[in-house]
Amino acid sequence: SNIRHQLATSPRRVVAARSYLDESRAPETPGDLREHECLVHQVDGRGDTWSFRGEEGTSRVPVSGRIGATNSEATLELVRAGFGIARLASWLVDEQIERGCLVQLLLEHELDSAPVVALTPPGRRLSHRVEALLTHLRQGLSGQLQSF
């Protein structure tokens, strides 16, 4: 399997389309997500657990839904189509929120950041060029995504 190199982190948002919220009441607490269709990143066919920090401390909420995806762009399309609630990186959804295509939920609860990674093939030493590129990306992205 590939080697992951963390480049940065990005804040996350919990979002839903207005069409979904017209059919289902918006969650008021993280625990309410158990009663909703959540769009999760599928890993080995399992669900997901979303962590929230709020006034009452940290809570971990197992979420599930009938539909999942293996990448953020596919999850974005599913949430825009009204299939459920998603947890996505701010850089992917903030413009959609500003335009009114998506609604941000659970604003008073902070989520864990999303990792931004580069993948390289296993079992080989990285060339100097690849190491230089990874360093350049880390430096260029540091602080960049946190401001979203």
Short mmCIF file of C-alpha atoms in Angstrom, two decimals:
data_model
loop_
_atom_site.label_atom_id
_atom_site.label_comp_id
_atom_site.label_asym_id
_atom_site.label_seq_id
_atom_site.Cartn_x
_atom_site.Cartn_y
_atom_site.Cartn_z
CA SER A 1 0.00 0.00 0.00
CA ASN A 2 1.12 3.59 -0.61
CA ILE A 3 3.02 5.73 1.90
CA ARG A 4 1.06 8.71 3.25
CA HIS A 5 2.86 12.03 3.75
CA GLN A 6 0.79 14.57 5.68
CA LEU A 7 1.09 18.01 4.10
CA ALA A 8 -1.44 20.03 6.09
CA THR A 9 -4.81 19.86 7.80
CA SER A 10 -8.09 21.51 6.86
CA PRO A 11 -11.06 22.40 9.04
CA ARG A 12 -14.20 20.36 8.41
CA ARG A 13 -17.85 21.30 8.15
CA VAL A 14 -21.05 19.28 8.66
CA VAL A 15 -23.36 20.14 5.77
CA ALA A 16 -26.63 19.19 4.10
CA ALA A 17 -28.62 20.36 1.10
CA ARG A 18 -31.78 22.37 1.70
CA SER A 19 -33.75 19.62 -0.06
CA TYR A 20 -32.61 17.09 2.56
CA LEU A 21 -33.46 19.48 5.40
CA ASP A 22 -36.93 20.08 3.91
CA GLU A 23 -37.62 16.36 4.44
CA SER A 24 -35.70 15.84 7.71
CA ARG A 25 -35.35 18.17 10.68
CA ALA A 26 -31.83 19.58 11.09
CA PRO A 27 -29.81 17.94 13.88
CA GLU A 28 -29.50 20.13 16.98
CA THR A 29 -26.80 18.06 18.70
CA PRO A 30 -24.12 15.70 17.38
CA GLY A 31 -26.05 12.77 18.87
CA ASP A 32 -29.01 13.63 16.62
CA LEU A 33 -26.91 12.45 13.65
CA ARG A 34 -27.72 8.86 14.66
CA GLU A 35 -31.25 9.52 13.37
CA HIS A 36 -30.09 10.86 9.99
CA GLU A 37 -28.76 9.57 6.71
CA CYS A 38 -25.06 10.39 6.93
CA LEU A 39 -22.78 10.19 3.92
CA VAL A 40 -19.57 8.60 5.11
CA HIS A 41 -16.25 7.78 3.54
CA GLN A 42 -16.41 4.00 3.23
CA VAL A 43 -13.47 2.02 4.60
CA ASP A 44 -13.82 -1.75 4.16
CA GLY A 45 -17.61 -1.35 4.03
CA ARG A 46 -17.80 -0.01 7.60
CA GLY A 47 -19.45 3.15 8.84
CA ASP A 48 -17.69 6.05 10.44
CA THR A 49 -17.37 7.90 13.74
CA TRP A 50 -17.39 11.69 13.80
CA SER A 51 -15.74 13.54 16.73
CA PHE A 52 -17.08 16.86 18.00
CA ARG A 53 -15.81 19.32 20.63
CA GLY A 54 -18.28 21.60 22.35
CA GLU A 55 -19.11 23.15 25.72
CA GLU A 56 -19.74 19.71 27.20
CA GLY A 57 -16.41 18.27 26.05
CA THR A 58 -15.63 15.82 23.27
CA SER A 59 -18.19 13.40 21.88
CA ARG A 60 -17.72 10.61 19.37
CA VAL A 61 -20.81 9.83 17.34
CA PRO A 62 -21.08 6.69 15.20
CA VAL A 63 -22.86 7.67 11.99
CA SER A 64 -24.26 5.59 9.17
CA GLY A 65 -26.34 5.83 6.06
CA ARG A 66 -27.44 3.85 3.06
CA ILE A 67 -24.99 5.57 0.72
CA GLY A 68 -21.26 6.16 1.11
CA ALA A 69 -18.33 7.12 -1.06
CA THR A 70 -14.59 6.62 -1.11
CA ASN A 71 -13.62 10.21 -1.95
CA SER A 72 -14.61 13.74 -0.99
CA GLU A 73 -15.73 14.89 -4.43
CA ALA A 74 -18.21 12.02 -4.72
CA THR A 75 -19.48 12.75 -1.20
CA LEU A 76 -19.93 16.41 -2.16
CA GLU A 77 -22.09 15.44 -5.14
CA LEU A 78 -24.18 13.12 -2.96
CA VAL A 79 -24.80 15.77 -0.32
CA ARG A 80 -25.63 18.39 -2.98
CA ALA A 81 -28.18 15.96 -4.45
CA GLY A 82 -29.91 15.75 -1.05
CA PHE A 83 -28.98 12.19 -0.07
CA GLY A 84 -27.96 13.07 3.49
CA ILE A 85 -25.57 14.89 5.81
CA ALA A 86 -21.83 14.96 5.16
CA ARG A 87 -18.64 15.91 6.97
CA LEU A 88 -16.30 17.53 4.45
CA ALA A 89 -13.24 19.77 4.35
CA SER A 90 -13.88 23.51 4.40
CA TRP A 91 -11.98 24.14 1.17
CA LEU A 92 -14.45 21.86 -0.61
CA VAL A 93 -17.73 23.21 0.80
CA ASP A 94 -17.30 26.84 1.90
CA GLU A 95 -18.17 28.25 -1.52
CA GLN A 96 -21.22 25.96 -1.68
CA ILE A 97 -22.32 27.28 1.73
CA GLU A 98 -21.80 30.92 0.66
CA ARG A 99 -23.86 30.36 -2.50
CA GLY A 100 -26.69 28.76 -0.50
CA CYS A 101 -26.32 25.34 -2.14
CA LEU A 102 -25.46 23.74 1.21
CA VAL A 103 -26.34 24.55 4.81
CA GLN A 104 -23.71 24.26 7.53
CA LEU A 105 -24.98 22.38 10.59
CA LEU A 106 -23.93 22.09 14.24
CA LEU A 107 -22.02 25.39 14.14
CA GLU A 108 -21.40 25.42 17.89
CA HIS A 109 -19.45 22.15 17.71
CA GLU A 110 -15.86 21.97 16.44
CA LEU A 111 -14.79 18.97 14.36
CA ASP A 112 -11.43 17.28 13.98
CA SER A 113 -9.43 18.61 11.04
CA ALA A 114 -9.15 16.70 7.77
CA PRO A 115 -5.65 15.56 6.81
CA VAL A 116 -4.27 16.69 3.45
CA VAL A 117 -1.84 14.01 2.25
CA ALA A 118 0.37 13.05 -0.65
CA LEU A 119 0.84 9.39 -1.54
CA THR A 120 4.06 7.80 -2.76
CA PRO A 121 4.80 4.20 -3.76
CA PRO A 122 5.98 1.86 -1.00
CA GLY A 123 9.39 0.27 -0.62
CA ARG A 124 11.52 2.88 -2.33
CA ARG A 125 13.59 5.73 -1.04
CA LEU A 126 12.19 9.03 -2.25
CA SER A 127 14.25 10.91 -4.80
CA HIS A 128 15.58 14.32 -3.83
CA ARG A 129 13.11 15.91 -6.24
CA VAL A 130 10.13 14.21 -4.63
CA GLU A 131 11.39 15.11 -1.13
CA ALA A 132 11.82 18.73 -2.29
CA LEU A 133 8.30 18.75 -3.72
CA LEU A 134 6.80 17.40 -0.48
CA THR A 135 8.71 20.03 1.53
CA HIS A 136 7.52 22.78 -0.83
CA LEU A 137 3.92 21.61 -0.55
CA ARG A 138 4.08 21.44 3.26
CA GLN A 139 5.49 24.97 3.44
CA GLY A 140 3.02 26.32 0.87
CA LEU A 141 0.00 24.77 2.55
CA SER A 142 0.93 25.46 6.18
CA GLY A 143 -1.59 27.91 7.55
CA GLN A 144 -3.19 28.21 4.12
CA LEU A 145 -5.99 25.71 4.74
CA GLN A 146 -6.45 26.59 8.41
CA SER A 147 -7.73 30.04 7.45
CA PHE A 148 -10.77 28.65 5.62
#
